[in-house]
Short mmCIF file of C-alpha atoms in Angstrom, two decimals:
data_model
loop_
_atom_site.label_atom_id
_atom_site.label_comp_id
_atom_site.label_asym_id
_atom_site.label_seq_id
_atom_site.Cartn_x
_atom_site.Cartn_y
_atom_site.Cartn_z
CA MET A 1 59.87 129.28 51.48
CA ILE A 2 58.18 126.09 50.32
CA SER A 3 58.63 126.97 46.66
CA LEU A 4 62.27 127.73 47.32
CA LEU A 5 62.69 124.35 48.98
CA GLN A 6 60.96 122.63 46.10
CA GLU A 7 63.18 124.36 43.65
CA ALA A 8 66.21 123.33 45.64
CA ALA A 9 64.89 119.80 45.82
CA THR A 10 64.29 119.46 42.10
CA THR A 11 67.73 120.80 41.34
CA ALA A 12 69.13 118.46 43.97
CA VAL A 13 67.37 115.49 42.38
CA GLU A 14 68.61 116.47 38.94
CA HIS A 15 72.09 116.89 40.26
CA SER A 16 72.03 113.62 42.14
CA GLU A 17 70.81 111.84 39.02
CA ASP A 18 73.68 113.45 37.18
CA ALA A 19 75.94 112.32 39.96
CA VAL A 20 74.71 108.74 39.73
CA ALA A 21 75.34 108.72 36.03
CA ASP A 22 78.70 110.36 36.57
CA ALA A 23 79.72 107.90 39.27
CA ALA A 24 78.61 104.95 37.18
CA ALA A 25 80.62 106.29 34.30
CA HIS A 26 83.72 106.52 36.45
CA GLY A 27 83.08 103.08 37.91
CA ASP A 28 83.61 104.25 41.46
CA ALA A 29 80.02 104.05 42.67
CA ALA A 30 81.11 101.86 45.55
CA ALA A 31 83.54 104.45 46.83
CA HIS A 32 80.97 107.21 47.02
CA GLY A 33 77.89 105.25 47.86
CA ALA A 34 74.97 105.08 45.50
CA ALA A 35 74.48 108.81 45.20
CA GLU A 36 76.35 112.00 45.70
CA ALA A 37 74.86 114.83 47.66
CA VAL A 38 74.40 118.24 46.21
CA GLY A 39 73.54 120.79 48.85
CA LEU A 40 72.03 119.51 52.06
CA PRO A 41 70.23 116.19 51.53
CA GLN A 42 68.16 117.06 54.62
CA LEU A 43 66.39 119.76 52.61
CA ASP A 44 65.45 117.45 49.75
CA ILE A 45 61.74 117.40 50.43
CA THR A 46 61.07 114.71 47.83
CA THR A 47 62.33 112.23 50.42
CA PHE A 48 60.26 113.67 53.28
CA GLY A 49 57.20 111.56 52.56
CA ASN A 50 59.29 108.42 52.52
CA GLN A 51 61.09 109.28 55.74
CA ILE A 52 57.94 110.31 57.56
CA PHE A 53 56.07 107.21 56.43
CA TRP A 54 58.75 104.84 57.69
CA LEU A 55 59.34 106.92 60.80
CA VAL A 56 55.68 106.72 61.80
CA ILE A 57 55.73 102.94 61.33
CA THR A 58 58.96 102.73 63.35
CA LEU A 59 57.59 104.84 66.18
CA ALA A 60 54.37 102.83 66.25
CA VAL A 61 56.30 99.55 66.45
CA LEU A 62 58.69 100.94 69.03
CA TYR A 63 55.85 102.32 71.14
CA TRP A 64 54.01 99.02 70.95
CA VAL A 65 57.10 97.00 71.95
CA LEU A 66 57.95 99.34 74.81
CA SER A 67 54.47 99.80 76.24
CA LYS A 68 53.38 96.17 75.87
CA ILE A 69 56.55 94.21 76.56
CA ALA A 70 59.68 96.03 77.63
CA LEU A 71 58.48 98.64 80.11
CA PRO A 72 55.98 96.44 82.02
CA ARG A 73 58.67 93.79 82.29
CA ILE A 74 61.31 96.18 83.61
CA ALA A 75 58.79 97.77 85.95
CA ALA A 76 57.86 94.31 87.28
CA VAL A 77 61.52 93.38 87.77
CA ILE A 78 62.26 96.62 89.58
CA SER A 79 59.22 96.36 91.82
CA ASP A 80 60.05 92.70 92.51
CA ARG A 81 63.51 93.75 93.54
CA GLN A 82 62.11 96.53 95.70
CA GLY A 83 59.75 94.00 97.27
CA ALA A 84 62.56 91.54 97.86
CA ILE A 85 64.73 94.23 99.43
CA THR A 86 61.89 95.46 101.62
CA GLY A 87 61.06 91.87 102.59
CA ASP A 88 64.68 91.15 103.43
CA LEU A 89 64.96 94.31 105.47
CA MET A 90 61.82 93.42 107.37
CA ALA A 91 63.08 89.89 107.97
CA ALA A 92 66.37 91.35 109.20
CA GLU A 93 64.45 93.67 111.52
CA GLU A 94 62.48 90.69 112.79
CA PHE A 95 65.66 88.69 113.40
CA LYS A 96 67.16 91.65 115.19
CA GLN A 97 64.07 91.85 117.39
CA LYS A 98 64.34 88.13 118.08
CA ALA A 99 68.01 88.48 118.95
CA LYS A 100 67.14 91.31 121.31
CA GLU A 101 64.43 89.20 122.92
CA ALA A 102 66.84 86.28 123.25
CA GLU A 103 69.39 88.58 124.85
CA ALA A 104 66.76 89.90 127.25
CA ALA A 105 65.71 86.34 128.11
CA TYR A 106 69.33 85.39 128.66
CA ASP A 107 69.89 88.42 130.86
CA LYS A 108 66.77 87.61 132.82
CA ALA A 109 67.80 83.99 133.25
CA LEU A 110 71.22 85.13 134.41
CA ALA A 111 69.71 87.58 136.91
CA ASP A 112 67.30 84.90 138.13
CA ALA A 113 70.13 82.45 138.58
CA ARG A 114 72.12 85.06 140.46
CA ALA A 115 69.17 85.82 142.72
CA GLU A 116 68.57 82.13 143.28
CA ALA A 117 72.20 81.57 144.12
CA GLY A 118 72.11 84.52 146.51
CA LYS A 119 69.04 83.11 148.14
CA ILE A 120 70.66 79.70 148.52
CA VAL A 121 73.80 81.26 149.93
CA ALA A 122 71.75 83.31 152.40
CA ALA A 123 69.73 80.28 153.41
CA ASN A 124 72.83 78.21 153.92
CA ARG A 125 74.45 80.99 155.85
CA ALA A 126 71.40 81.31 158.08
CA GLU A 127 71.33 77.57 158.65
CA ILE A 128 75.01 77.46 159.44
CA GLN A 129 74.58 80.47 161.72
CA LYS A 130 71.77 78.70 163.49
CA GLU A 131 73.83 75.57 163.94
CA LEU A 132 76.74 77.63 165.04
CA ASP A 133 74.59 79.52 167.53
CA ALA A 134 73.22 76.28 168.85
CA ALA A 135 76.70 74.81 169.16
CA ILE A 136 77.97 77.94 170.89
CA ALA A 137 75.01 77.93 173.26
CA HIS A 138 75.57 74.26 173.96
CA ALA A 139 79.25 74.86 174.53
CA ASP A 140 78.48 77.82 176.78
CA ALA A 141 76.05 75.75 178.78
CA GLU A 142 78.59 72.96 179.14
CA ILE A 143 81.28 75.41 180.09
CA ALA A 144 78.95 76.97 182.65
CA ALA A 145 78.05 73.57 184.02
CA ARG A 146 81.67 72.52 184.22
CA ALA A 147 82.61 75.85 185.79
CA ALA A 148 79.85 75.51 188.35
CA GLU A 149 80.95 72.00 189.14
CA SER A 150 84.53 73.11 189.48
CA GLU A 151 83.41 76.03 191.62
CA LYS A 152 81.56 73.64 193.85
CA ARG A 153 84.51 71.33 194.09
CA ILE A 154 86.84 74.22 194.80
CA GLY A 155 84.39 75.39 197.47
CA GLU A 156 84.30 71.91 198.95
CA ILE A 157 88.06 71.68 198.84
CA ARG A 158 88.37 75.08 200.41
CA GLU A 159 85.78 74.19 203.03
CA SER A 160 87.53 71.01 203.84
CA ALA A 161 90.89 72.76 203.83
CA ILE A 162 89.55 75.35 206.29
CA GLY A 163 88.11 72.58 208.45
CA ASP A 164 91.40 70.69 208.36
CA ALA A 165 93.39 73.80 209.09
CA ARG A 166 91.10 74.61 212.00
CA ALA A 167 91.40 71.10 213.42
CA VAL A 168 95.18 71.17 212.95
CA ALA A 169 95.41 74.62 214.52
CA ARG A 170 93.27 73.55 217.50
CA GLU A 171 95.31 70.44 218.00
CA VAL A 172 98.58 72.31 217.62
CA THR A 173 97.35 75.06 219.95
CA ALA A 174 96.13 72.54 222.50
CA GLU A 175 99.43 70.66 222.19
CA LEU A 176 101.36 73.92 222.59
CA VAL A 177 99.31 74.96 225.58
CA ALA A 178 99.84 71.51 227.07
CA THR A 179 103.56 71.59 226.36
CA PHE A 180 103.90 74.95 228.00
CA GLY A 181 102.23 73.38 231.04
CA GLY A 182 98.95 74.93 230.88
CA SER A 183 95.73 73.21 231.32
CA VAL A 184 93.88 72.79 228.15
CA ASP A 185 90.55 74.31 228.06
CA GLN A 186 89.41 72.98 224.79
CA GLY A 187 86.60 75.51 224.48
CA ALA A 188 88.83 78.55 224.99
CA VAL A 189 91.39 77.16 222.54
CA ASP A 190 88.78 76.61 219.87
CA ALA A 191 87.40 80.07 220.30
CA ALA A 192 90.83 81.65 220.14
CA VAL A 193 91.80 79.65 217.05
CA ASP A 194 88.53 80.41 215.30
CA ASN A 195 88.93 84.06 216.15
CA ARG A 196 92.43 84.14 214.61
CA MET A 197 91.51 82.14 211.59
CA LYS A 198 88.51 84.30 210.80
CA GLY A 199 90.93 87.08 209.95
CA ALA A 200 93.40 84.87 208.04
CA LEU A 201 90.89 82.95 205.95
CA GLN A 202 88.84 85.81 204.89
CA MET B 1 83.18 116.76 41.63
CA ALA B 2 86.46 115.82 43.15
CA SER B 3 89.34 114.89 40.92
CA GLU B 4 90.83 111.42 40.81
CA GLY B 5 93.46 110.71 43.43
CA GLY B 6 93.27 114.16 45.03
CA LEU B 7 91.41 115.36 48.05
CA GLU B 8 87.81 114.20 48.03
CA PHE B 9 85.30 115.71 50.39
CA HIS B 10 81.83 114.31 50.32
CA PRO B 11 80.70 115.08 53.85
CA MET B 12 77.05 115.19 52.87
CA ASP B 13 76.91 111.94 50.89
CA GLN B 14 76.20 110.01 54.06
CA PHE B 15 72.89 111.82 54.45
CA VAL B 16 71.50 111.02 51.00
CA VAL B 17 68.32 108.97 51.00
CA THR B 18 68.62 106.16 48.46
CA PRO B 19 66.42 103.20 47.65
CA LEU B 20 67.62 99.92 49.10
CA PHE B 21 66.85 98.00 45.93
CA GLY B 22 67.57 99.36 42.46
CA ASP B 23 67.94 102.95 41.40
CA GLY B 24 64.31 103.95 41.10
CA PRO B 25 62.79 107.13 42.43
CA VAL B 26 62.23 107.50 46.18
CA ARG B 27 58.49 107.20 46.61
CA TRP B 28 56.82 107.43 50.02
CA PHE B 29 56.64 103.64 50.40
CA THR B 30 59.99 102.77 48.81
CA PRO B 31 62.23 100.82 51.21
CA THR B 32 65.26 103.07 51.55
CA ASN B 33 68.36 103.29 53.68
CA VAL B 34 66.13 105.28 56.05
CA THR B 35 63.88 102.23 56.36
CA LEU B 36 66.87 99.99 57.00
CA TRP B 37 68.33 102.14 59.76
CA LEU B 38 64.96 102.82 61.34
CA ALA B 39 64.46 99.06 61.48
CA LEU B 40 67.91 98.66 63.02
CA VAL B 41 66.98 101.25 65.67
CA VAL B 42 63.92 99.15 66.51
CA LEU B 43 66.04 95.99 66.61
CA ALA B 44 68.63 97.61 68.84
CA THR B 45 65.93 98.83 71.21
CA VAL B 46 64.32 95.40 71.27
CA ALA B 47 67.71 93.79 71.83
CA LEU B 48 68.42 95.99 74.83
CA LEU B 49 65.02 96.38 76.45
CA VAL B 50 63.38 93.06 75.56
CA LEU B 51 66.12 90.49 74.95
CA GLY B 52 68.40 92.15 77.48
CA THR B 53 65.84 91.80 80.24
CA ARG B 54 64.60 88.30 79.44
CA GLY B 55 66.40 86.96 82.53
CA ARG B 56 64.17 89.14 84.72
CA GLY B 57 66.81 88.77 87.39
CA ILE B 58 66.37 90.19 90.85
CA VAL B 59 70.12 90.64 90.52
CA PRO B 60 70.45 92.02 86.97
CA ASN B 61 73.02 90.93 84.43
CA ARG B 62 74.88 93.50 82.31
CA SER B 63 72.32 94.12 79.58
CA GLN B 64 69.50 94.19 82.11
CA SER B 65 71.45 96.74 84.15
CA VAL B 66 71.77 98.99 81.10
CA ALA B 67 68.08 98.55 80.28
CA GLU B 68 67.13 99.41 83.86
CA LEU B 69 69.50 102.37 83.77
CA ALA B 70 67.73 103.73 80.67
CA TYR B 71 64.36 103.04 82.25
CA GLY B 72 65.37 104.70 85.50
CA LEU B 73 66.89 107.70 83.72
CA VAL B 74 63.74 108.54 81.79
CA HIS B 75 61.38 107.56 84.60
CA LYS B 76 63.18 109.76 87.12
CA MET B 77 63.46 112.60 84.62
CA ILE B 78 59.69 112.66 84.07
CA GLU B 79 58.98 112.33 87.78
CA ASP B 80 61.40 115.11 88.71
CA ILE B 81 60.38 117.56 85.99
CA ALA B 82 56.76 116.87 85.09
CA GLY B 83 55.70 115.31 88.38
CA LYS B 84 53.87 112.10 89.17
CA ASP B 85 51.03 112.84 86.75
CA GLY B 86 53.57 113.01 83.94
CA LEU B 87 54.34 109.31 84.39
CA LYS B 88 51.20 108.53 82.39
CA TYR B 89 53.22 109.52 79.32
CA PHE B 90 56.27 107.49 80.31
CA PRO B 91 55.98 104.97 77.42
CA HIS B 92 55.74 107.81 74.89
CA ILE B 93 58.74 109.66 76.23
CA MET B 94 60.69 106.43 76.61
CA THR B 95 59.93 105.66 72.97
CA LEU B 96 61.31 109.05 72.00
CA PHE B 97 64.43 108.62 74.09
CA MET B 98 65.24 105.10 72.91
CA PHE B 99 64.57 106.06 69.31
CA ILE B 100 66.83 109.09 69.42
CA VAL B 101 69.62 107.54 71.45
CA PHE B 102 69.85 104.48 69.20
CA GLY B 103 69.36 106.59 66.06
CA ASN B 104 72.29 108.75 67.16
CA LEU B 105 74.51 105.87 68.26
CA LEU B 106 73.88 103.65 65.23
CA GLY B 107 74.59 106.67 63.05
CA LEU B 108 78.13 106.63 64.40
CA LEU B 109 78.83 103.23 62.88
CA PRO B 110 80.97 103.53 59.76
CA LYS B 111 78.94 103.47 56.52
CA SER B 112 75.77 103.95 58.48
CA PHE B 113 72.88 106.32 57.88
CA THR B 114 71.89 108.66 60.70
CA VAL B 115 68.11 108.86 60.79
CA THR B 116 68.18 111.55 63.48
CA SER B 117 70.24 113.83 61.26
CA HIS B 118 67.22 114.48 59.05
CA ILE B 119 64.98 117.43 59.66
CA ALA B 120 62.07 115.37 58.39
CA VAL B 121 62.58 112.86 61.20
CA THR B 122 63.40 115.24 64.03
CA GLY B 123 60.69 117.60 62.80
CA VAL B 124 58.07 114.89 63.03
CA LEU B 125 59.27 114.07 66.54
CA ALA B 126 59.32 117.70 67.64
CA PHE B 127 55.94 118.54 66.12
CA ALA B 128 54.46 115.37 67.56
CA VAL B 129 55.66 116.51 70.97
CA PHE B 130 54.44 120.05 70.33
CA PHE B 131 50.93 119.09 69.25
CA THR B 132 50.54 116.36 71.86
CA VAL B 133 51.69 118.62 74.66
CA THR B 134 49.47 121.48 73.49
CA ALA B 135 46.50 119.13 73.29
CA ILE B 136 47.24 117.77 76.76
CA GLY B 137 47.50 121.31 78.05
CA PHE B 138 44.08 122.32 76.75
CA ILE B 139 42.42 119.05 77.71
CA LYS B 140 43.78 119.06 81.24
CA ASN B 141 43.49 122.77 82.00
CA GLY B 142 41.00 124.14 79.47
CA VAL B 143 41.36 127.88 79.06
CA HIS B 144 43.68 128.03 82.06
CA PHE B 145 46.37 126.57 79.85
CA LEU B 146 46.71 130.11 78.46
CA ASP B 147 47.98 131.14 81.92
CA LEU B 148 51.26 129.79 80.62
CA PHE B 149 51.56 132.98 78.55
CA TRP B 150 50.27 135.34 81.23
CA VAL B 151 53.13 135.72 83.69
CA ARG B 152 51.40 136.54 86.97
CA SER B 153 54.62 136.95 88.88
CA ALA B 154 55.56 139.93 86.66
CA PRO B 155 54.21 143.49 87.11
CA LEU B 156 50.88 143.99 85.33
CA ALA B 157 52.29 146.63 82.97
CA ILE B 158 54.81 144.34 81.29
CA ARG B 159 52.60 141.24 81.23
CA PRO B 160 51.28 141.89 77.69
CA VAL B 161 54.83 142.24 76.39
CA LEU B 162 55.85 139.07 78.17
CA ALA B 163 52.78 137.33 76.78
CA VAL B 164 53.86 138.13 73.23
CA ILE B 165 57.36 136.86 73.96
CA GLU B 166 55.99 133.73 75.63
CA VAL B 167 53.71 132.97 72.69
CA ILE B 168 56.54 133.40 70.20
CA SER B 169 58.87 131.24 72.26
CA TYR B 170 56.12 128.64 72.57
CA PHE B 171 55.70 128.38 68.82
CA VAL B 172 59.44 128.38 68.19
CA ARG B 173 59.81 125.35 70.47
CA PRO B 174 59.27 122.63 67.83
CA VAL B 175 61.66 124.38 65.44
CA SER B 176 64.49 124.68 67.95
CA HIS B 177 63.64 121.26 69.34
CA SER B 178 64.06 119.56 65.96
CA ILE B 179 66.90 121.63 64.51
CA ARG B 180 69.00 121.26 67.67
CA LEU B 181 69.06 117.49 67.30
CA ALA B 182 69.42 117.31 63.52
CA GLY B 183 71.95 120.13 63.47
CA ASN B 184 74.16 118.44 66.05
CA MET B 185 74.06 115.19 64.14
CA ILE B 186 74.73 116.76 60.73
CA ALA B 187 77.59 118.89 62.01
CA GLY B 188 79.35 116.11 63.91
CA HIS B 189 79.11 113.58 61.11
CA ALA B 190 80.13 116.09 58.47
CA VAL B 191 83.17 117.14 60.51
CA ILE B 192 84.23 113.52 60.93
CA LYS B 193 83.92 113.02 57.16
CA VAL B 194 85.96 116.13 56.45
CA PHE B 195 88.71 115.03 58.83
CA ALA B 196 88.63 111.58 57.25
CA GLY B 197 88.98 113.19 53.80
CA PHE B 198 92.29 114.73 54.86
CA ALA B 199 93.65 111.25 55.48
CA ALA B 200 94.22 111.00 51.72
CA ILE B 201 97.30 113.20 52.20
CA ALA B 202 100.00 111.00 53.72
CA ALA B 203 101.63 113.84 55.65
CA VAL B 204 98.55 114.82 57.59
CA ALA B 205 97.00 111.35 57.74
CA PRO B 206 98.13 110.62 61.33
CA ILE B 207 96.75 113.92 62.59
CA SER B 208 93.60 113.33 60.59
CA ILE B 209 93.13 109.89 62.09
CA ILE B 210 93.74 111.14 65.61
CA ALA B 211 91.26 113.94 64.99
CA VAL B 212 88.69 111.47 63.69
CA VAL B 213 89.16 109.33 66.81
CA GLY B 214 88.78 112.39 69.03
CA MET B 215 85.74 113.60 67.13
CA PHE B 216 84.23 110.14 67.32
CA ALA B 217 84.58 110.08 71.10
CA PHE B 218 83.10 113.54 71.26
CA GLU B 219 80.26 112.48 68.96
CA LEU B 220 79.49 109.51 71.22
CA LEU B 221 79.01 112.01 74.01
CA VAL B 222 76.95 114.31 71.80
CA ALA B 223 74.81 111.38 70.63
CA PHE B 224 73.84 110.63 74.19
CA ILE B 225 73.55 114.23 75.31
CA GLN B 226 71.32 115.23 72.43
CA ALA B 227 68.98 112.33 73.13
CA TYR B 228 68.98 113.39 76.77
CA VAL B 229 68.35 117.02 75.91
CA PHE B 230 65.52 116.19 73.53
CA THR B 231 63.89 114.04 76.20
CA ILE B 232 64.38 116.53 79.01
CA LEU B 233 62.90 119.33 76.90
CA THR B 234 59.95 117.10 76.15
CA CYS B 235 59.52 116.66 79.91
CA VAL B 236 59.72 120.42 80.42
CA TYR B 237 57.06 121.01 77.76
CA LEU B 238 54.94 118.31 79.35
CA LYS B 239 55.32 120.02 82.70
CA ASP B 240 54.11 123.28 81.18
CA ALA B 241 51.09 121.45 79.80
CA LEU B 242 50.26 119.74 83.09
CA HIS B 243 50.96 122.70 85.36
CA PRO B 244 50.74 125.83 83.20
CA SER B 245 50.73 128.41 85.99
CA HIS B 246 54.14 129.92 86.58
#
């Protein structure tokens, strides 16, 4: 396998040298590049050492740059961003909590104010009721007093009316008895009149 | 040799390793086009991952977004496949991924040299992965690493057969790992060159150009996918090394 490759490589090198000479002779080196490939250039093991040498250097440099500079930097940026996002979310959560608390405080204040207002209304109502009751009681008392007074005066008037009527009836009766020629027995007349009036006045 | 003015197909010329200065022989230390394009891969990686992130923005700009995307892609891949203990090897795997993805992408530039199309390069990468992963496996698990080849979930009778198959497949890994990447790169670039060669004929030139454009788009996809595949397989191998029991 290896010997085959080497053989191929040596022939390839010979051919490519031929090709270089050929191309130079034709003056079209620029069109084809510096060399022309014979077979697969990938199998030309004379270039392997060169490729591997430079590749190892490249990988070492690349690894150094990535592990020392690029990747730590990107990792830091990403974790910073994560931190910032987490921080912002937490701050938002905090604000939300505060808003909730403020709402609760507002609700409580509102309820308190309502209760207070209710209390004031009740107190006022009670006071007014008391005043009203007092006024009604006062009015009732006055009405009762007035009524009693009126009752008394009506009683007096009635009493006096009865007295007057009795006197008038006695006089009229006595006058009538006298007119009809009887002798007036004042006592009998009074008794008779009183007897009649007892029924009428009751 | 192609004739003057006719069809000229040199699909493999782009892969030839040549010295940067002069026409001398390619010795192991000679600065070649390989050196140049390897250096450009490093520069591109530095440009994206170092210069691109120099703003260190909490809100990233465009280049920082891409850098973080690459970082997140590989980071998540390792975490998902190899687990948290695989993250210790994140810089190594990230190095592999960035190297391959930029090697592939820069190789698509016209007149460029594709470093990842060379077996020597992909072979070194694959064998580096193979030996590192095997070493990690034995260091972390000792003899139990060999459980990887002893499939306990299978019936006892067929376990020896499976063990042979597992061992073979284990040792074929670096070969398939490297040839997959190089093969994809060689084939795609060669096909583009062949299509481009047809453009010399005026009648088919439009079709040729459209085909080249289509192939180029496809190759962009392949460039990324092959880097992804190489990295994901590395993660799978790492997982086997860290947790060898089936």
